[in-house]
Short mmCIF file of C-alpha atoms (C1' of nucleotides) in Angstrom, two decimals:
data_model
loop_
_atom_site.label_atom_id
_atom_site.label_comp_id
_atom_site.label_asym_id
_atom_site.label_seq_id
_atom_site.Cartn_x
_atom_site.Cartn_y
_atom_site.Cartn_z
CA MET A 158 -14.56 -30.85 3.47
CA ILE A 159 -13.06 -31.17 6.88
CA THR A 160 -11.40 -33.28 5.18
CA THR A 161 -10.30 -31.93 2.00
CA LEU A 162 -8.77 -28.80 4.78
CA ALA A 163 -7.06 -30.89 6.85
CA THR A 164 -5.20 -33.30 3.82
CA TYR A 165 -4.22 -29.12 3.12
CA VAL A 166 -2.75 -28.50 6.84
CA ARG A 167 -1.02 -31.66 7.15
CA ASN A 168 0.93 -30.63 4.04
CA TYR A 169 3.08 -28.02 6.28
CA ILE A 170 2.18 -29.31 10.06
CA ASP A 171 1.76 -32.09 12.03
CA ILE A 172 -1.78 -31.52 13.32
CA SER A 173 -3.93 -34.19 15.17
CA ASP A 174 -7.73 -34.79 14.35
CA GLU A 175 -8.87 -33.31 17.42
CA GLU A 176 -6.54 -30.29 16.67
CA MET A 177 -8.67 -29.74 13.67
CA GLN A 178 -11.22 -30.46 15.37
CA LEU A 179 -10.84 -27.24 17.01
CA PHE A 180 -9.35 -25.29 14.14
CA TYR A 181 -13.10 -26.26 12.41
CA LYS A 182 -14.87 -24.61 15.25
CA TYR A 183 -13.59 -21.23 13.83
CA LEU A 184 -14.46 -21.60 10.35
CA ARG A 185 -17.53 -21.14 8.33
CA VAL A 186 -18.72 -22.53 5.21
CA LYS A 187 -19.67 -19.70 2.26
CA LYS A 188 -21.35 -20.62 -0.76
CA LEU A 189 -21.15 -17.86 -3.60
CA LYS A 190 -22.84 -18.47 -6.71
CA LYS A 191 -20.96 -17.30 -10.20
CA LYS A 192 -20.56 -13.54 -10.61
CA GLU A 193 -21.21 -12.93 -6.84
CA TYR A 194 -18.86 -10.94 -5.11
CA LEU A 195 -16.79 -11.91 -1.99
CA LEU A 196 -14.96 -8.75 -1.78
CA THR A 197 -15.77 -5.17 -3.19
CA GLU A 198 -13.65 -2.05 -3.62
CA GLY A 199 -13.94 0.26 -0.47
CA ARG A 200 -14.81 -2.55 1.93
CA THR A 201 -11.92 -3.38 4.07
CA CYS A 202 -11.44 -7.56 4.00
CA GLN A 203 -12.16 -9.46 6.85
CA ALA A 204 -11.39 -13.00 6.43
CA ARG A 205 -9.08 -15.64 4.75
CA TYR A 206 -10.73 -18.05 2.77
CA PHE A 207 -9.90 -21.35 2.19
CA ILE A 208 -11.59 -22.55 -1.34
CA ILE A 209 -13.30 -26.05 -1.01
CA LYS A 210 -14.45 -25.89 -4.77
CA GLY A 211 -14.85 -23.73 -6.53
CA CYS A 212 -12.67 -20.42 -8.94
CA LEU A 213 -12.28 -16.90 -7.87
CA ARG A 214 -10.25 -13.66 -9.50
CA SER A 215 -9.05 -10.79 -7.78
CA PHE A 216 -9.16 -7.67 -9.90
CA TYR A 217 -8.86 -4.18 -9.56
CA ILE A 218 -10.24 -1.03 -12.11
CA ASP A 219 -7.44 1.07 -14.09
CA GLU A 220 -8.16 4.18 -14.48
CA LYS A 221 -9.54 4.25 -17.96
CA GLY A 222 -11.97 1.81 -16.42
CA VAL A 223 -10.85 -1.82 -17.29
CA GLU A 224 -10.61 -4.71 -15.06
CA ARG A 225 -7.22 -6.16 -14.12
CA ILE A 226 -6.83 -9.55 -13.11
CA LEU A 227 -4.75 -9.93 -10.12
CA ASP A 228 -5.00 -13.02 -9.61
CA PHE A 229 -7.33 -16.93 -9.66
CA GLY A 230 -7.97 -19.08 -7.11
CA ILE A 231 -9.14 -22.54 -7.24
CA ASP A 232 -9.98 -25.88 -5.47
CA LYS A 233 -7.86 -26.34 -2.25
CA TRP A 234 -6.00 -22.65 -2.50
CA TRP A 235 -6.08 -20.10 0.55
CA PHE A 236 -7.80 -16.65 -0.81
CA THR A 237 -7.62 -13.07 0.26
CA ASN A 238 -6.81 -9.67 -0.05
CA TYR A 239 -3.55 -9.95 2.20
CA ASN A 240 -2.87 -5.89 1.58
CA SER A 241 -6.44 -4.86 3.10
CA LEU A 242 -6.65 -8.13 5.28
CA ILE A 243 -3.42 -7.05 7.23
CA THR A 244 -3.33 -3.59 6.52
CA GLN A 245 -6.51 -3.09 7.43
CA ASN A 246 -7.54 -0.02 4.40
CA PRO A 247 -10.40 -0.59 2.52
CA SER A 248 -9.54 -2.43 -0.61
CA GLU A 249 -9.10 -1.78 -4.00
CA ASN A 250 -10.04 -4.57 -5.82
CA PHE A 251 -12.54 -7.16 -6.29
CA ILE A 252 -13.22 -10.30 -5.26
CA GLN A 253 -15.11 -12.60 -7.11
CA ALA A 254 -16.13 -15.83 -8.48
CA ILE A 255 -15.97 -17.08 -11.52
CA GLU A 256 -17.74 -20.51 -10.92
CA ASN A 257 -20.13 -21.62 -7.95
CA SER A 258 -18.04 -21.90 -5.26
CA GLU A 259 -17.55 -23.29 -1.76
CA LEU A 260 -15.31 -21.79 0.79
CA LEU A 261 -14.42 -21.93 4.03
CA GLU A 262 -14.29 -18.46 5.64
CA LEU A 263 -11.58 -17.79 8.73
CA HIS A 264 -12.45 -14.47 10.36
CA ASN A 265 -9.74 -11.99 11.03
CA ASP A 266 -11.77 -11.53 14.58
CA CYS A 267 -11.03 -14.99 15.66
CA PHE A 268 -8.04 -15.08 13.75
CA GLU A 269 -5.74 -14.54 16.62
CA GLU A 270 -7.48 -16.27 19.01
CA LEU A 271 -7.33 -19.24 16.98
CA LEU A 272 -3.52 -18.34 17.35
CA LEU A 273 -3.13 -18.67 20.68
CA LYS A 274 -5.16 -21.71 21.17
CA LEU A 275 -3.78 -23.54 18.84
CA PRO A 276 0.27 -21.94 18.30
CA LYS A 277 0.86 -24.60 15.67
CA ILE A 278 -1.35 -22.36 13.08
CA GLU A 279 0.80 -19.47 13.69
CA ARG A 280 3.61 -21.51 12.04
CA PHE A 281 0.93 -22.57 9.07
CA PHE A 282 0.80 -19.58 8.08
CA ARG A 283 3.76 -18.37 8.36
CA VAL A 284 4.59 -20.60 5.72
CA ILE A 285 1.38 -20.68 3.65
CA MET A 286 2.57 -16.59 3.75
CA GLU A 287 6.34 -18.04 2.38
CA LYS A 288 4.92 -20.16 -0.36
CA THR A 289 2.61 -17.57 -1.69
CA HIS A 290 5.17 -14.91 -1.86
CA ILE A 291 8.10 -17.64 -3.27
CA ALA A 292 4.93 -18.60 -6.25
CA TYR A 293 4.76 -13.92 -6.85
CA LEU A 294 8.60 -13.93 -6.79
CA ASN A 295 8.60 -16.71 -9.20
CA ARG A 296 5.69 -15.01 -11.21
CA ILE A 297 7.10 -11.16 -11.18
CA LYS A 298 10.42 -12.99 -12.53
CA TYR A 299 8.89 -15.00 -15.00
CA THR A 300 6.70 -11.95 -16.53
CA ARG A 301 9.05 -9.62 -16.86
CA SER A 302 11.51 -12.00 -18.82
CA PHE A 303 9.71 -13.04 -21.67
CA THR A 304 7.22 -12.21 -24.59
CA GLY A 305 3.61 -12.07 -24.47
CA GLU A 306 3.18 -14.78 -26.85
CA LYS A 307 5.48 -17.14 -24.63
CA LEU A 308 3.47 -16.32 -21.55
CA TYR A 309 0.41 -16.71 -23.00
CA LYS A 310 1.70 -20.18 -24.50
CA ASP A 311 3.23 -21.25 -21.01
CA PHE A 312 0.45 -20.64 -18.85
CA ILE A 313 -1.86 -22.70 -20.76
CA HIS A 314 0.53 -25.52 -21.26
CA SER A 315 1.44 -25.20 -17.17
CA ASN A 316 -2.70 -24.22 -16.43
CA PRO A 317 -4.61 -26.13 -18.52
CA VAL A 318 -7.35 -26.21 -15.91
CA PHE A 319 -7.72 -22.92 -15.79
CA ALA A 320 -7.43 -22.81 -19.80
CA GLN A 321 -10.53 -24.68 -19.27
CA ARG A 322 -12.28 -23.16 -16.67
CA VAL A 323 -11.50 -19.43 -17.31
CA PRO A 324 -12.73 -17.84 -20.06
CA GLN A 325 -9.70 -16.49 -22.21
CA TYR A 326 -9.95 -12.33 -22.28
CA MET A 327 -9.82 -13.23 -18.05
CA ILE A 328 -6.02 -15.00 -18.79
CA ALA A 329 -4.95 -12.69 -21.54
CA SER A 330 -6.07 -9.54 -18.46
CA TYR A 331 -3.87 -11.75 -16.04
CA LEU A 332 -1.08 -11.76 -17.98
CA ASP A 333 -1.12 -8.30 -18.65
CA LEU A 334 -2.17 -8.76 -22.41
CA SER A 335 -4.98 -7.47 -24.65
CA PRO A 336 -7.95 -10.09 -25.36
CA GLU A 337 -6.98 -9.41 -29.56
CA PHE A 338 -3.51 -10.14 -28.87
CA VAL A 339 -4.32 -13.74 -27.33
CA SER A 340 -6.59 -14.38 -30.28
CA LYS A 341 -3.97 -13.81 -32.81
CA VAL A 342 -1.17 -15.98 -30.80
CA ARG A 343 -3.41 -18.41 -31.00
CA ALA A 344 -4.97 -18.18 -34.62
CA LYS A 345 -0.61 -18.19 -34.77
CA ASP A 346 -0.23 -21.73 -34.38
CA ALA A 347 -3.63 -22.92 -36.42
CA ILE A 348 -3.83 -24.85 -33.14
CA LYS A 349 -4.69 -28.25 -32.10
CA MET B 1226 23.77 -2.54 16.12
CA ILE B 1227 21.16 -4.55 18.19
CA THR B 1228 19.52 -1.31 19.19
CA THR B 1229 18.63 -1.50 15.87
CA LEU B 1230 17.42 -4.76 14.85
CA ALA B 1231 15.52 -4.55 18.80
CA THR B 1232 14.19 -1.02 17.88
CA TYR B 1233 12.83 -2.66 14.21
CA VAL B 1234 11.43 -6.01 15.96
CA ARG B 1235 9.68 -3.90 18.70
CA ASN B 1236 7.34 -2.41 15.55
CA TYR B 1237 6.07 -6.30 15.44
CA ILE B 1238 5.76 -7.84 18.35
CA ASP B 1239 6.18 -6.80 22.23
CA ILE B 1240 9.89 -8.47 23.48
CA SER B 1241 12.09 -8.09 26.45
CA ASP B 1242 15.32 -6.85 26.71
CA GLU B 1243 16.41 -10.45 28.06
CA GLU B 1244 14.52 -12.18 25.05
CA MET B 1245 16.31 -9.82 22.42
CA GLN B 1246 19.58 -10.75 24.38
CA LEU B 1247 18.84 -14.05 23.38
CA PHE B 1248 17.88 -13.52 20.01
CA TYR B 1249 20.50 -12.05 19.24
CA LYS B 1250 22.96 -15.37 20.33
CA TYR B 1251 21.78 -16.75 17.37
CA LEU B 1252 22.89 -14.03 15.06
CA ARG B 1253 26.11 -12.97 13.95
CA VAL B 1254 27.92 -10.17 11.94
CA LYS B 1255 28.72 -9.84 8.43
CA LYS B 1256 30.62 -7.63 6.46
CA LEU B 1257 30.72 -7.24 3.04
CA LYS B 1258 32.49 -4.74 0.77
CA LYS B 1259 31.13 -3.07 -2.21
CA LYS B 1260 30.55 -5.58 -5.15
CA GLU B 1261 31.36 -8.47 -2.51
CA TYR B 1262 28.68 -11.48 -2.87
CA LEU B 1263 26.55 -12.13 -0.50
CA LEU B 1264 24.78 -14.84 -3.19
CA THR B 1265 26.47 -16.49 -6.28
CA GLU B 1266 24.05 -18.43 -8.49
CA GLY B 1267 24.00 -22.20 -8.15
CA ARG B 1268 24.36 -22.05 -4.22
CA THR B 1269 21.85 -22.49 -2.02
CA CYS B 1270 20.82 -19.73 0.26
CA GLN B 1271 21.18 -20.31 4.02
CA ALA B 1272 20.44 -17.77 6.22
CA ARG B 1273 18.36 -14.85 6.58
CA TYR B 1274 19.84 -11.30 6.80
CA PHE B 1275 18.90 -7.90 8.49
CA ILE B 1276 21.24 -4.46 6.90
CA ILE B 1277 22.04 -2.98 9.86
CA LYS B 1278 23.58 -0.84 6.89
CA GLY B 1279 24.35 -0.48 4.23
CA CYS B 1280 22.82 -1.21 0.63
CA LEU B 1281 21.93 -4.46 -1.51
CA ARG B 1282 20.79 -5.96 -4.94
CA SER B 1283 19.42 -9.04 -6.04
CA PHE B 1284 19.25 -9.77 -9.40
CA TYR B 1285 19.96 -12.58 -11.84
CA ILE B 1286 21.22 -13.41 -15.58
CA ASP B 1287 18.63 -13.63 -18.40
CA GLU B 1288 18.96 -16.45 -21.79
CA LYS B 1289 20.55 -12.97 -23.01
CA GLY B 1290 22.94 -12.36 -20.17
CA VAL B 1291 21.70 -9.58 -19.20
CA GLU B 1292 21.45 -8.82 -15.19
CA ARG B 1293 18.03 -8.25 -14.30
CA ILE B 1294 17.61 -6.76 -10.82
CA LEU B 1295 15.09 -8.48 -8.71
CA ASP B 1296 15.18 -5.99 -5.50
CA PHE B 1297 17.02 -3.87 -3.53
CA GLY B 1298 17.61 -3.76 0.18
CA ILE B 1299 18.92 -0.64 2.14
CA ASP B 1300 19.58 -0.20 6.32
CA LYS B 1301 17.02 -1.89 8.15
CA TRP B 1302 15.49 -4.32 5.93
CA TRP B 1303 15.65 -8.18 6.03
CA PHE B 1304 16.82 -9.43 3.16
CA THR B 1305 17.41 -13.38 1.80
CA ASN B 1306 16.32 -15.16 -1.43
CA TYR B 1307 13.27 -16.63 -0.46
CA ASN B 1308 12.64 -19.00 -2.76
CA SER B 1309 16.29 -20.84 -2.84
CA LEU B 1310 16.64 -20.43 1.61
CA ILE B 1311 12.63 -21.79 1.58
CA THR B 1312 12.54 -24.18 -0.82
CA GLN B 1313 16.39 -25.15 -0.26
CA ASN B 1314 17.01 -25.23 -4.07
CA PRO B 1315 20.22 -23.56 -5.34
CA SER B 1316 19.42 -20.01 -6.11
CA GLU B 1317 19.46 -18.86 -9.67
CA ASN B 1318 19.77 -15.21 -8.41
CA PHE B 1319 22.75 -13.08 -7.26
CA ILE B 1320 23.31 -11.13 -4.00
CA GLN B 1321 25.60 -8.61 -4.09
CA ALA B 1322 27.10 -5.32 -1.63
CA ILE B 1323 26.08 -2.33 -3.86
CA GLU B 1324 28.41 -0.07 -0.60
CA ASN B 1325 30.12 -1.28 2.12
CA SER B 1326 27.38 -3.06 4.14
CA GLU B 1327 27.15 -4.57 7.79
CA LEU B 1328 24.82 -7.71 8.13
CA LEU B 1329 23.10 -9.72 10.98
CA GLU B 1330 23.36 -13.26 9.66
CA LEU B 1331 20.45 -15.38 11.25
CA HIS B 1332 21.16 -18.66 9.73
CA ASN B 1333 18.72 -21.26 8.80
CA ASP B 1334 20.06 -24.18 10.77
CA CYS B 1335 19.41 -22.48 14.24
CA PHE B 1336 16.65 -20.88 13.02
CA GLU B 1337 14.33 -23.71 13.88
CA GLU B 1338 15.82 -23.63 16.98
CA LEU B 1339 15.26 -20.09 17.90
CA LEU B 1340 11.82 -20.62 17.09
CA LEU B 1341 11.66 -23.28 19.79
CA LYS B 1342 13.73 -21.33 22.54
CA LEU B 1343 11.37 -17.97 21.26
CA PRO B 1344 8.11 -18.78 19.68
CA LYS B 1345 6.89 -14.87 19.29
CA ILE B 1346 9.84 -15.09 16.72
CA GLU B 1347 7.53 -17.38 14.58
CA ARG B 1348 4.63 -14.35 14.59
CA PHE B 1349 7.54 -11.76 14.12
CA PHE B 1350 8.54 -13.84 10.96
CA ARG B 1351 4.97 -13.99 9.77
CA VAL B 1352 4.80 -10.74 10.46
CA ILE B 1353 7.39 -9.64 8.29
CA MET B 1354 6.47 -11.83 5.24
CA GLU B 1355 3.35 -10.61 4.94
CA LYS B 1356 4.20 -7.18 5.14
CA THR B 1357 6.91 -8.16 2.62
CA HIS B 1358 4.59 -10.08 0.53
CA ILE B 1359 2.45 -7.14 0.22
CA ALA B 1360 5.27 -5.02 -0.90
CA TYR B 1361 5.56 -7.46 -3.64
CA LEU B 1362 1.45 -7.45 -4.67
CA ASN B 1363 1.63 -3.40 -4.78
CA ARG B 1364 4.90 -3.58 -7.21
CA ILE B 1365 3.54 -6.01 -8.97
CA LYS B 1366 -0.45 -3.52 -9.47
CA TYR B 1367 1.98 -0.37 -9.87
CA THR B 1368 4.17 -2.36 -12.58
CA ARG B 1369 1.49 -3.12 -14.65
CA SER B 1370 -0.34 -0.36 -14.55
CA PHE B 1371 2.00 2.26 -15.89
CA THR B 1372 4.08 3.82 -18.52
CA GLY B 1373 7.77 3.24 -18.30
CA GLU B 1374 8.13 7.19 -17.65
CA LYS B 1375 5.93 6.86 -14.61
CA LEU B 1376 7.26 4.48 -12.97
CA TYR B 1377 10.68 6.06 -13.08
CA LYS B 1378 9.44 9.28 -11.76
CA ASP B 1379 7.28 8.11 -9.43
CA PHE B 1380 10.15 5.57 -8.67
CA ILE B 1381 12.56 9.24 -7.85
CA HIS B 1382 10.21 10.50 -6.13
CA SER B 1383 9.03 7.84 -3.73
CA ASN B 1384 12.46 6.62 -3.62
CA PRO B 1385 14.96 9.80 -3.45
CA VAL B 1386 17.40 7.71 -1.29
CA PHE B 1387 18.11 5.09 -4.11
CA ALA B 1388 18.20 7.92 -6.23
CA GLN B 1389 21.06 9.14 -4.42
CA ARG B 1390 22.72 5.22 -3.51
CA VAL B 1391 22.30 3.63 -6.73
CA PRO B 1392 23.30 4.52 -10.31
CA GLN B 1393 20.59 5.15 -12.70
CA TYR B 1394 21.39 2.10 -14.87
CA MET B 1395 20.29 -0.52 -11.83
CA ILE B 1396 17.33 1.84 -11.38
CA ALA B 1397 16.10 1.26 -14.75
CA SER B 1398 16.79 -2.75 -14.93
CA TYR B 1399 15.15 -2.79 -11.50
CA LEU B 1400 12.11 -1.17 -13.58
CA ASP B 1401 12.76 -3.28 -16.49
CA LEU B 1402 14.05 -0.23 -18.43
CA SER B 1403 16.88 0.07 -20.70
CA PRO B 1404 19.08 2.92 -19.07
CA GLU B 1405 18.95 4.60 -22.45
CA PHE B 1406 15.21 5.06 -22.75
CA VAL B 1407 15.63 6.12 -18.44
CA SER B 1408 18.03 8.90 -19.49
CA LYS B 1409 15.96 10.29 -22.27
CA VAL B 1410 13.02 10.52 -19.56
CA ARG B 1411 15.24 12.70 -17.74
CA ALA B 1412 16.50 14.75 -20.85
CA LYS B 1413 12.67 15.26 -21.45
CA ASP B 1414 12.03 16.94 -18.06
CA ALA B 1415 15.33 19.19 -18.90
CA ILE B 1416 14.68 18.04 -15.04
CA LYS B 1417 16.04 20.43 -11.44
"C1'" DC C 653 -36.12 -15.08 -31.01
"C1'" DG C 654 -32.88 -12.09 -29.60
"C1'" DC C 655 -29.43 -9.79 -27.06
"C1'" DG C 656 -24.62 -10.07 -24.25
"C1'" DA C 657 -20.48 -12.28 -23.70
"C1'" DC C 658 -17.74 -14.12 -26.22
"C1'" DG C 659 -13.84 -14.10 -28.97
"C1'" DT C 660 -11.92 -13.10 -34.00
"C1'" DT C 661 -9.43 -10.80 -37.87
"C1'" DG C 662 -7.41 -6.63 -40.38
"C1'" DA C 663 -5.59 -1.69 -39.91
"C1'" DT C 664 -2.98 1.74 -37.62
"C1'" DT C 665 -0.53 3.78 -34.15
"C1'" DT C 666 2.91 4.33 -30.07
"C1'" DG C 667 5.96 3.09 -26.17
"C1'" DC C 668 10.13 1.44 -25.54
"C1'" DC C 669 13.95 -1.57 -26.97
"C1'" DT C 670 18.58 -2.41 -30.31
"C1'" DC C 671 22.12 -0.61 -31.63
"C1'" DA C 672 25.67 2.63 -32.29
"C1'" DA C 673 28.59 5.99 -30.91
"C1'" DC C 674 30.26 9.21 -28.34
"C1'" DG C 675 31.41 12.46 -23.39
"C1'" DA C 676 32.37 12.61 -18.14
"C1'" DT C 677 33.59 11.16 -14.31
"C1'" DT C 678 35.88 7.70 -11.23
"C1'" DG C 679 39.61 5.09 -10.10
"C1'" DT C 680 43.95 2.50 -10.32
"C1'" DG C 681 48.15 0.74 -11.40
"C1'" DG C 682 52.94 1.85 -12.57
"C1'" DC D 529 50.24 11.45 -9.51
"C1'" DC D 530 49.37 11.09 -14.24
"C1'" DA D 531 47.33 8.05 -17.80
"C1'" DC D 532 44.33 4.88 -19.36
"C1'" DA D 533 40.94 2.15 -18.47
"C1'" DA D 534 36.38 1.25 -16.27
"C1'" DT D 535 32.11 2.63 -15.40
"C1'" DC D 536 28.44 5.35 -15.95
"C1'" DG D 537 25.34 8.52 -18.85
"C1'" DT D 538 23.56 10.96 -23.02
"C1'" DT D 539 22.23 11.04 -27.68
"C1'" DG D 540 20.57 9.67 -32.33
"C1'" DA D 541 18.49 6.11 -36.23
"C1'" DG D 542 15.79 2.58 -36.50
"C1'" DG D 543 12.85 -1.26 -35.76
"C1'" DC D 544 9.36 -4.06 -33.53
"C1'" DA D 545 6.01 -6.40 -30.15
"C1'" DA D 546 1.96 -5.56 -28.42
"C1'" DA D 547 -1.66 -1.75 -28.25
"C1'" DT D 548 -5.38 0.55 -29.84
"C1'" DC D 549 -9.71 0.74 -32.62
"C1'" DA D 550 -13.34 -0.76 -35.10
"C1'" DA D 551 -16.09 -4.13 -37.36
"C1'" DC D 552 -17.81 -8.63 -37.60
"C1'" DG D 553 -18.87 -13.72 -36.39
"C1'" DT D 554 -20.81 -17.33 -33.08
"C1'" DC D 555 -22.57 -18.95 -29.52
"C1'" DG D 556 -25.35 -19.72 -25.19
"C1'" DC D 557 -28.99 -18.48 -22.35
"C1'" DG D 558 -33.89 -15.51 -20.68
#
DNA sequence: CGCGACGTTGATTTGCCTCAACGATTGTGG
DNA sequence: CCACAATCGTTGAGGCAAATCAACGTCGCG
């Protein structure tokens, strides 16, 4: 559990076992059952979460009452609502478990203290933030450039894990496609 | 010039005049004429830029040979190609001046050294990165939710500055709309 | 077993693009 | 300083990708 995180952190910074122990003091384990919410609309996000195991989705409800998925999180990803966490404004989004999940919670109250005690963590979170941002840049670029059919096929191809663990209509929502359309794309190739 | 940057930095961290002087040692002034490139496809981005005055755009060329604008930068914004800068892969994008512009260049070679000498800058760039990321999150969400007509009207309404300084077809490209479509939206309202 | 969650299929509609042709404005070199 | 070329914006006709609406099939689970 702690080793899962340590391995992850060491992709980005050098950190000793002792320092990791200190880091770990600021975390608490949080378990979520399938469909349980980590954050709901109107509440303010107060923590960053490291997903040890499981699968989450972040979504909002549009004017027509339709759920629109913004993002998925899966094993060994950091997940939060950055907007609400950083601005401390009420969240417009929900975060919900797609599977039973096990997380490490880094509460915002002790985030600053952690940075003081362990300044190299500042760098870690800057780098994480940069990586996350780059992923979004690529996503914007990608989504704009291609047809729905290509988006879906490429997504399935490059994220076979999600195709297995996430229902089809959620992938459609994430890609901003209707479930019917995705269904037709699949039918067309008389897949498999 | 330096005061423009100092004012900006002080929105995010406390920093003394002496420290700002130190920061400033790592920067050099760079001037761009209208249409001049700051970065071209295939080259690797080596710096972060603070726009003192002027207007930039970042774009790529899609498979059909069409320019697609990813982002604009304007006075008092940091601008770079984060993807190329951080991964040190060749850029897929161009960065070009829309107006004559004056920038401060923070070269990547001395970035690490600056962070060592002035650790609080690490925090500054983490926070900037977070803000930038949040802006993108909102943009993704927004772009997905609305029709082209609403996107354009809202953009013009919330960014009147751009409407004045940036040609209409570039705004269309940024919003992922055809110039013809934008033109028709404007005509429809017999605007003004 | 029955119900809710998920996926499929077909008919119809629509938002926006593409293509093409044509003004208006700007700017630049002879 | 004028002429001609870019650059930028407009207008209209036609087409298409994907949404919407509606109805039905199927599976898993309490």
